[in-house]
């Protein structure tokens, strides 16, 4: 059997544009291209796409995924590796769910919270490889040292600040506010101030980071849960702010 690019995109929960981008990067070639110019994918391509999507969800960048795929020619062995990683991730997410349930229960009942319970299953080091590849080892180590230096209360406040910024971007998106409007630019300034806590953001960094919020499905989903189009608004607002002030 084979499927068209539109069929595969729909079944995989992605877009034709993303699949074409994977093809341009040499990650996922179509099994054939029809006379009409449409791309078609066979079963082997489906398995390869599954591996790509799994690795993306595990936090790997596209260049890193290319290296993994090139180094693992045995599909069965690769899938066993993916399965083991997913089971580890399932265990971690299970701990996160239990942690949030405990926090909710104790908060509603006025019980004292323990730091180990609140942060069980939360691990910022899962993005170590991606941060290192994008911005260098020094950037990761500096951020890691800063994060570990915080108290539990400071870590919570830091994450709550970003959550509030994301909610406000979502509200702005729902109201249809423009990226260069005063209201949205005020939120963008808060976003840049938040980033400045750990580093000195440059124009190129801010614009690149904003683009990543749209290109990376994980970030897009995180923002768009506050309203469809929020990630795009964040990207555009950060670009406007960077060009004006950085």
PDB file of C-alpha atoms in Angstrom:
ATOM      1  CA  UNK A   1       0.000   0.000   0.000  1.00  0.00           C
ATOM      2  CA  UNK A   2       0.953   3.623  -0.361  1.00  0.00           C
ATOM      3  CA  UNK A   3      -0.528   6.901   0.792  1.00  0.00           C
ATOM      4  CA  UNK A   4      -0.491  10.453  -0.538  1.00  0.00           C
ATOM      5  CA  UNK A   5       1.301  13.204   1.347  1.00  0.00           C
ATOM      6  CA  UNK A   6      -2.057  14.673   2.426  1.00  0.00           C
ATOM      7  CA  UNK A   7      -3.232  11.324   3.802  1.00  0.00           C
ATOM      8  CA  UNK A   8       0.004  10.761   5.723  1.00  0.00           C
ATOM      9  CA  UNK A   9       0.014  14.291   7.121  1.00  0.00           C
ATOM     10  CA  UNK A  10      -3.541  13.877   8.384  1.00  0.00           C
ATOM     11  CA  UNK A  11      -2.929  10.466   9.929  1.00  0.00           C
ATOM     12  CA  UNK A  12       0.324  11.581  11.576  1.00  0.00           C
ATOM     13  CA  UNK A  13      -1.167  14.799  12.933  1.00  0.00           C
ATOM     14  CA  UNK A  14       1.311  16.954  11.042  1.00  0.00           C
ATOM     15  CA  UNK A  15       1.288  18.991   7.814  1.00  0.00           C
ATOM     16  CA  UNK A  16       2.274  18.420   4.197  1.00  0.00           C
ATOM     17  CA  UNK A  17       4.687  21.316   4.587  1.00  0.00           C
ATOM     18  CA  UNK A  18       6.451  19.527   7.440  1.00  0.00           C
ATOM     19  CA  UNK A  19       6.730  16.311   5.422  1.00  0.00           C
ATOM     20  CA  UNK A  20       8.188  18.216   2.478  1.00  0.00           C
ATOM     21  CA  UNK A  21      10.637  19.870   4.864  1.00  0.00           C
ATOM     22  CA  UNK A  22      11.689  16.431   6.127  1.00  0.00           C
ATOM     23  CA  UNK A  23      12.247  15.436   2.505  1.00  0.00           C
ATOM     24  CA  UNK A  24      14.378  18.511   1.839  1.00  0.00           C
ATOM     25  CA  UNK A  25      16.500  17.618   4.884  1.00  0.00           C
ATOM     26  CA  UNK A  26      16.982  14.084   3.586  1.00  0.00           C
ATOM     27  CA  UNK A  27      15.034  12.555   6.459  1.00  0.00           C
ATOM     28  CA  UNK A  28      11.968  11.261   4.646  1.00  0.00           C
ATOM     29  CA  UNK A  29      11.993  10.747   0.895  1.00  0.00           C
ATOM     30  CA  UNK A  30       8.704   9.809  -0.804  1.00  0.00           C
ATOM     31  CA  UNK A  31       8.594   6.303  -2.220  1.00  0.00           C
ATOM     32  CA  UNK A  32       7.537   7.838  -5.529  1.00  0.00           C
ATOM     33  CA  UNK A  33       6.312  11.060  -7.083  1.00  0.00           C
ATOM     34  CA  UNK A  34       3.263  10.767  -9.311  1.00  0.00           C
ATOM     35  CA  UNK A  35       2.763  12.294 -12.726  1.00  0.00           C
ATOM     36  CA  UNK A  36       0.702  14.985 -11.034  1.00  0.00           C
ATOM     37  CA  UNK A  37       3.675  15.915  -8.861  1.00  0.00           C
ATOM     38  CA  UNK A  38       2.100  14.479  -5.699  1.00  0.00           C
ATOM     39  CA  UNK A  39       4.307  12.625  -3.243  1.00  0.00           C
ATOM     40  CA  UNK A  40       3.397   9.105  -2.176  1.00  0.00           C
ATOM     41  CA  UNK A  41       4.728   7.086   0.748  1.00  0.00           C
ATOM     42  CA  UNK A  42       4.876   3.321   1.218  1.00  0.00           C
ATOM     43  CA  UNK A  43       4.994   1.217   4.385  1.00  0.00           C
ATOM     44  CA  UNK A  44       8.753   1.642   4.842  1.00  0.00           C
ATOM     45  CA  UNK A  45       8.319   5.414   4.677  1.00  0.00           C
ATOM     46  CA  UNK A  46       5.559   5.200   7.305  1.00  0.00           C
ATOM     47  CA  UNK A  47       7.856   3.339   9.681  1.00  0.00           C
ATOM     48  CA  UNK A  48      10.614   5.881   9.078  1.00  0.00           C
ATOM     49  CA  UNK A  49       8.207   8.768   9.737  1.00  0.00           C
ATOM     50  CA  UNK A  50       7.114   7.101  12.971  1.00  0.00           C
ATOM     51  CA  UNK A  51      10.754   6.987  14.059  1.00  0.00           C
ATOM     52  CA  UNK A  52      11.238  10.654  13.148  1.00  0.00           C
ATOM     53  CA  UNK A  53       8.167  11.736  15.105  1.00  0.00           C
ATOM     54  CA  UNK A  54       9.172   9.648  18.114  1.00  0.00           C
ATOM     55  CA  UNK A  55      12.638  11.185  18.149  1.00  0.00           C
ATOM     56  CA  UNK A  56      11.157  14.679  17.813  1.00  0.00           C
ATOM     57  CA  UNK A  57       8.942  14.041  20.826  1.00  0.00           C
ATOM     58  CA  UNK A  58      12.007  12.918  22.744  1.00  0.00           C
ATOM     59  CA  UNK A  59      13.571  16.308  22.100  1.00  0.00           C
ATOM     60  CA  UNK A  60      16.061  15.589  19.316  1.00  0.00           C
ATOM     61  CA  UNK A  61      16.755  18.197  16.648  1.00  0.00           C
ATOM     62  CA  UNK A  62      16.505  17.344  12.957  1.00  0.00           C
ATOM     63  CA  UNK A  63      20.297  17.065  12.453  1.00  0.00           C
ATOM     64  CA  UNK A  64      20.495  14.745  15.467  1.00  0.00           C
ATOM     65  CA  UNK A  65      17.634  12.655  14.109  1.00  0.00           C
ATOM     66  CA  UNK A  66      19.446  12.356  10.781  1.00  0.00           C
ATOM     67  CA  UNK A  67      22.479  10.952  12.587  1.00  0.00           C
ATOM     68  CA  UNK A  68      20.347   8.457  14.518  1.00  0.00           C
ATOM     69  CA  UNK A  69      18.575   7.257  11.397  1.00  0.00           C
ATOM     70  CA  UNK A  70      21.845   6.934   9.508  1.00  0.00           C
ATOM     71  CA  UNK A  71      23.402   4.936  12.326  1.00  0.00           C
ATOM     72  CA  UNK A  72      20.490   2.556  12.901  1.00  0.00           C
ATOM     73  CA  UNK A  73      19.774   0.630   9.723  1.00  0.00           C
ATOM     74  CA  UNK A  74      18.103  -2.288  11.539  1.00  0.00           C
ATOM     75  CA  UNK A  75      14.483  -1.144  11.806  1.00  0.00           C
ATOM     76  CA  UNK A  76      13.509  -3.721  14.434  1.00  0.00           C
ATOM     77  CA  UNK A  77      16.445  -2.814  16.670  1.00  0.00           C
ATOM     78  CA  UNK A  78      15.662   0.880  16.257  1.00  0.00           C
ATOM     79  CA  UNK A  79      12.019   0.341  17.194  1.00  0.00           C
ATOM     80  CA  UNK A  80      13.038  -1.626  20.280  1.00  0.00           C
ATOM     81  CA  UNK A  81      15.213   1.318  21.302  1.00  0.00           C
ATOM     82  CA  UNK A  82      12.327   3.720  20.720  1.00  0.00           C
ATOM     83  CA  UNK A  83      10.019   1.494  22.734  1.00  0.00           C
ATOM     84  CA  UNK A  84      12.402   1.477  25.685  1.00  0.00           C
ATOM     85  CA  UNK A  85      12.695   5.268  25.552  1.00  0.00           C
ATOM     86  CA  UNK A  86       8.935   5.687  25.358  1.00  0.00           C
ATOM     87  CA  UNK A  87       8.424   3.398  28.345  1.00  0.00           C
ATOM     88  CA  UNK A  88      10.876   5.519  30.316  1.00  0.00           C
ATOM     89  CA  UNK A  89       9.015   8.645  29.231  1.00  0.00           C
ATOM     90  CA  UNK A  90       5.693   7.058  30.196  1.00  0.00           C
ATOM     91  CA  UNK A  91       7.089   6.341  33.645  1.00  0.00           C
ATOM     92  CA  UNK A  92       8.276   9.946  33.987  1.00  0.00           C
ATOM     93  CA  UNK A  93       4.922  11.345  32.867  1.00  0.00           C
ATOM     94  CA  UNK A  94       3.189   9.009  35.302  1.00  0.00           C
ATOM     95  CA  UNK A  95       5.279  10.512  38.091  1.00  0.00           C
ATOM     96  CA  UNK A  96       4.337  14.007  36.911  1.00  0.00           C
ATOM     97  CA  UNK A  97       0.633  13.122  36.985  1.00  0.00           C
ATOM     98  CA  UNK A  98       0.978  11.695  40.490  1.00  0.00           C
ATOM     99  CA  UNK A  99       2.901  14.814  41.542  1.00  0.00           C
ATOM    100  CA  UNK A 100       0.207  17.177  40.276  1.00  0.00           C
ATOM    101  CA  UNK A 101      -2.530  15.079  41.880  1.00  0.00           C
ATOM    102  CA  UNK A 102      -0.697  15.212  45.196  1.00  0.00           C
ATOM    103  CA  UNK A 103      -0.213  18.966  44.907  1.00  0.00           C
ATOM    104  CA  UNK A 104      -3.880  19.474  44.068  1.00  0.00           C
ATOM    105  CA  UNK A 105      -5.048  17.270  46.938  1.00  0.00           C
ATOM    106  CA  UNK A 106      -2.799  18.892  49.523  1.00  0.00           C
ATOM    107  CA  UNK A 107      -3.561  22.410  48.290  1.00  0.00           C
ATOM    108  CA  UNK A 108      -7.312  21.854  48.480  1.00  0.00           C
ATOM    109  CA  UNK A 109      -7.017  20.332  51.948  1.00  0.00           C
ATOM    110  CA  UNK A 110      -4.557  22.860  53.352  1.00  0.00           C
ATOM    111  CA  UNK A 111      -1.829  20.261  53.850  1.00  0.00           C
ATOM    112  CA  UNK A 112       1.890  21.027  53.780  1.00  0.00           C
ATOM    113  CA  UNK A 113       3.653  20.401  50.476  1.00  0.00           C
ATOM    114  CA  UNK A 114       7.012  18.674  50.162  1.00  0.00           C
ATOM    115  CA  UNK A 115       9.421  19.872  47.453  1.00  0.00           C
ATOM    116  CA  UNK A 116      10.233  16.313  46.355  1.00  0.00           C
ATOM    117  CA  UNK A 117       6.525  15.674  45.780  1.00  0.00           C
ATOM    118  CA  UNK A 118       5.958  18.892  43.830  1.00  0.00           C
ATOM    119  CA  UNK A 119       8.819  18.413  41.371  1.00  0.00           C
ATOM    120  CA  UNK A 120       8.874  14.628  41.028  1.00  0.00           C
ATOM    121  CA  UNK A 121       9.092  13.715  37.357  1.00  0.00           C
ATOM    122  CA  UNK A 122      10.162  17.187  36.200  1.00  0.00           C
ATOM    123  CA  UNK A 123      13.606  17.117  34.600  1.00  0.00           C
ATOM    124  CA  UNK A 124      15.003  20.143  32.779  1.00  0.00           C
ATOM    125  CA  UNK A 125      18.015  18.126  31.587  1.00  0.00           C
ATOM    126  CA  UNK A 126      15.905  16.333  28.960  1.00  0.00           C
ATOM    127  CA  UNK A 127      16.657  19.267  26.635  1.00  0.00           C
ATOM    128  CA  UNK A 128      20.422  19.185  27.210  1.00  0.00           C
ATOM    129  CA  UNK A 129      21.298  17.868  23.752  1.00  0.00           C
ATOM    130  CA  UNK A 130      19.031  20.296  21.923  1.00  0.00           C
ATOM    131  CA  UNK A 131      20.217  23.361  23.832  1.00  0.00           C
ATOM    132  CA  UNK A 132      23.848  22.366  23.344  1.00  0.00           C
ATOM    133  CA  UNK A 133      23.370  21.931  19.603  1.00  0.00           C
ATOM    134  CA  UNK A 134      21.494  25.189  19.123  1.00  0.00           C
ATOM    135  CA  UNK A 135      23.455  27.543  21.383  1.00  0.00           C
ATOM    136  CA  UNK A 136      26.580  25.704  22.509  1.00  0.00           C
ATOM    137  CA  UNK A 137      27.727  23.759  25.540  1.00  0.00           C
ATOM    138  CA  UNK A 138      28.518  26.902  27.522  1.00  0.00           C
ATOM    139  CA  UNK A 139      24.933  28.101  27.154  1.00  0.00           C
ATOM    140  CA  UNK A 140      23.568  24.837  28.527  1.00  0.00           C
ATOM    141  CA  UNK A 141      26.031  24.648  31.426  1.00  0.00           C
ATOM    142  CA  UNK A 142      25.399  28.253  32.407  1.00  0.00           C
ATOM    143  CA  UNK A 143      21.645  27.718  32.383  1.00  0.00           C
ATOM    144  CA  UNK A 144      21.996  24.429  34.237  1.00  0.00           C
ATOM    145  CA  UNK A 145      24.094  26.015  36.999  1.00  0.00           C
ATOM    146  CA  UNK A 146      21.625  28.866  37.313  1.00  0.00           C
ATOM    147  CA  UNK A 147      18.623  26.516  37.522  1.00  0.00           C
ATOM    148  CA  UNK A 148      20.245  24.294  40.142  1.00  0.00           C
ATOM    149  CA  UNK A 149      21.106  27.355  42.234  1.00  0.00           C
ATOM    150  CA  UNK A 150      17.429  28.248  42.670  1.00  0.00           C
ATOM    151  CA  UNK A 151      15.314  27.263  45.617  1.00  0.00           C
ATOM    152  CA  UNK A 152      12.145  25.293  44.984  1.00  0.00           C
ATOM    153  CA  UNK A 153      10.109  28.475  45.506  1.00  0.00           C
ATOM    154  CA  UNK A 154      12.228  30.382  42.975  1.00  0.00           C
ATOM    155  CA  UNK A 155      11.873  27.602  40.393  1.00  0.00           C
ATOM    156  CA  UNK A 156       8.118  27.624  40.857  1.00  0.00           C
ATOM    157  CA  UNK A 157       7.940  31.415  40.539  1.00  0.00           C
ATOM    158  CA  UNK A 158      10.077  31.358  37.394  1.00  0.00           C
ATOM    159  CA  UNK A 159       7.807  28.839  35.673  1.00  0.00           C
ATOM    160  CA  UNK A 160       4.644  30.587  36.837  1.00  0.00           C
ATOM    161  CA  UNK A 161       5.913  33.855  35.350  1.00  0.00           C
ATOM    162  CA  UNK A 162       6.318  32.238  31.935  1.00  0.00           C
ATOM    163  CA  UNK A 163       2.912  30.577  32.231  1.00  0.00           C
ATOM    164  CA  UNK A 164       1.364  33.989  32.878  1.00  0.00           C
ATOM    165  CA  UNK A 165       3.112  35.477  29.837  1.00  0.00           C
ATOM    166  CA  UNK A 166       1.855  32.611  27.662  1.00  0.00           C
ATOM    167  CA  UNK A 167      -1.710  33.095  28.933  1.00  0.00           C
ATOM    168  CA  UNK A 168      -1.570  36.813  28.123  1.00  0.00           C
ATOM    169  CA  UNK A 169      -0.278  36.093  24.620  1.00  0.00           C
ATOM    170  CA  UNK A 170      -3.173  33.654  24.233  1.00  0.00           C
ATOM    171  CA  UNK A 171      -5.683  36.283  25.331  1.00  0.00           C
ATOM    172  CA  UNK A 172      -4.183  38.746  22.855  1.00  0.00           C
ATOM    173  CA  UNK A 173      -4.437  36.154  20.073  1.00  0.00           C
ATOM    174  CA  UNK A 174      -8.087  35.469  20.886  1.00  0.00           C
ATOM    175  CA  UNK A 175      -8.788  39.210  20.769  1.00  0.00           C
ATOM    176  CA  UNK A 176      -7.086  39.484  17.393  1.00  0.00           C
ATOM    177  CA  UNK A 177      -4.472  42.008  18.515  1.00  0.00           C
ATOM    178  CA  UNK A 178      -1.627  42.734  16.117  1.00  0.00           C
ATOM    179  CA  UNK A 179       1.943  41.699  16.916  1.00  0.00           C
ATOM    180  CA  UNK A 180       3.133  45.312  16.737  1.00  0.00           C
ATOM    181  CA  UNK A 181       0.337  46.714  18.897  1.00  0.00           C
ATOM    182  CA  UNK A 182       1.281  48.393  22.176  1.00  0.00           C
ATOM    183  CA  UNK A 183      -0.532  45.720  24.184  1.00  0.00           C
ATOM    184  CA  UNK A 184       1.247  42.800  22.537  1.00  0.00           C
ATOM    185  CA  UNK A 185       4.616  44.523  22.569  1.00  0.00           C
ATOM    186  CA  UNK A 186       4.237  45.008  26.316  1.00  0.00           C
ATOM    187  CA  UNK A 187       3.826  41.242  26.660  1.00  0.00           C
ATOM    188  CA  UNK A 188       6.815  40.696  24.369  1.00  0.00           C
ATOM    189  CA  UNK A 189       8.901  42.938  26.615  1.00  0.00           C
ATOM    190  CA  UNK A 190       7.960  40.741  29.578  1.00  0.00           C
ATOM    191  CA  UNK A 191       9.001  37.689  27.538  1.00  0.00           C
ATOM    192  CA  UNK A 192      12.409  39.213  26.778  1.00  0.00           C
ATOM    193  CA  UNK A 193      12.841  40.271  30.411  1.00  0.00           C
ATOM    194  CA  UNK A 194      12.065  36.684  31.422  1.00  0.00           C
ATOM    195  CA  UNK A 195      14.684  35.381  28.997  1.00  0.00           C
ATOM    196  CA  UNK A 196      17.174  37.922  30.330  1.00  0.00           C
ATOM    197  CA  UNK A 197      17.096  36.177  33.691  1.00  0.00           C
ATOM    198  CA  UNK A 198      19.471  33.507  32.387  1.00  0.00           C
ATOM    199  CA  UNK A 199      21.287  35.206  29.498  1.00  0.00           C
ATOM    200  CA  UNK A 200      21.668  38.398  27.445  1.00  0.00           C
ATOM    201  CA  UNK A 201      19.329  37.958  24.482  1.00  0.00           C
ATOM    202  CA  UNK A 202      20.546  39.237  21.121  1.00  0.00           C
ATOM    203  CA  UNK A 203      18.414  40.233  18.161  1.00  0.00           C
ATOM    204  CA  UNK A 204      19.308  37.053  16.267  1.00  0.00           C
ATOM    205  CA  UNK A 205      18.661  34.856  19.306  1.00  0.00           C
ATOM    206  CA  UNK A 206      15.225  36.325  19.999  1.00  0.00           C
ATOM    207  CA  UNK A 207      14.110  36.097  16.358  1.00  0.00           C
ATOM    208  CA  UNK A 208      15.434  32.537  16.082  1.00  0.00           C
ATOM    209  CA  UNK A 209      13.767  31.505  19.321  1.00  0.00           C
ATOM    210  CA  UNK A 210      10.456  32.950  18.197  1.00  0.00           C
ATOM    211  CA  UNK A 211      10.693  31.008  14.939  1.00  0.00           C
ATOM    212  CA  UNK A 212      11.392  27.831  16.899  1.00  0.00           C
ATOM    213  CA  UNK A 213       8.126  28.338  18.799  1.00  0.00           C
ATOM    214  CA  UNK A 214       6.360  27.855  15.449  1.00  0.00           C
ATOM    215  CA  UNK A 215       8.650  25.266  13.870  1.00  0.00           C
ATOM    216  CA  UNK A 216       8.832  22.945  16.867  1.00  0.00           C
ATOM    217  CA  UNK A 217       5.477  21.197  17.480  1.00  0.00           C
ATOM    218  CA  UNK A 218       6.190  20.940  21.219  1.00  0.00           C
ATOM    219  CA  UNK A 219       6.424  24.700  21.645  1.00  0.00           C
ATOM    220  CA  UNK A 220       3.557  25.356  19.236  1.00  0.00           C
ATOM    221  CA  UNK A 221       1.279  23.043  21.208  1.00  0.00           C
ATOM    222  CA  UNK A 222       2.335  24.635  24.496  1.00  0.00           C
ATOM    223  CA  UNK A 223       1.375  28.118  23.293  1.00  0.00           C
ATOM    224  CA  UNK A 224      -1.608  27.199  21.153  1.00  0.00           C
ATOM    225  CA  UNK A 225      -3.344  25.501  24.070  1.00  0.00           C
ATOM    226  CA  UNK A 226      -4.114  29.078  25.135  1.00  0.00           C
ATOM    227  CA  UNK A 227      -5.740  29.753  21.765  1.00  0.00           C
ATOM    228  CA  UNK A 228      -5.066  28.844  18.156  1.00  0.00           C
ATOM    229  CA  UNK A 229      -2.473  31.092  16.563  1.00  0.00           C
ATOM    230  CA  UNK A 230      -0.811  32.055  19.842  1.00  0.00           C
ATOM    231  CA  UNK A 231       2.593  30.636  18.845  1.00  0.00           C
ATOM    232  CA  UNK A 232       2.547  32.625  15.598  1.00  0.00           C
ATOM    233  CA  UNK A 233       1.669  35.789  17.510  1.00  0.00           C
ATOM    234  CA  UNK A 234       4.538  35.167  19.943  1.00  0.00           C
ATOM    235  CA  UNK A 235       6.963  34.683  17.049  1.00  0.00           C
ATOM    236  CA  UNK A 236       5.832  37.831  15.256  1.00  0.00           C
ATOM    237  CA  UNK A 237       5.787  39.904  18.450  1.00  0.00           C
ATOM    238  CA  UNK A 238       9.302  38.811  19.410  1.00  0.00           C
ATOM    239  CA  UNK A 239      10.562  39.650  15.918  1.00  0.00           C
ATOM    240  CA  UNK A 240       9.036  43.129  16.088  1.00  0.00           C
ATOM    241  CA  UNK A 241      10.475  43.705  19.551  1.00  0.00           C
ATOM    242  CA  UNK A 242      13.928  42.461  18.561  1.00  0.00           C
ATOM    243  CA  UNK A 243      14.067  44.645  15.458  1.00  0.00           C
ATOM    244  CA  UNK A 244      12.991  47.691  17.449  1.00  0.00           C
ATOM    245  CA  UNK A 245      15.026  47.296  20.620  1.00  0.00           C
ATOM    246  CA  UNK A 246      17.904  44.820  20.210  1.00  0.00           C
TER     247      UNK A 246
END
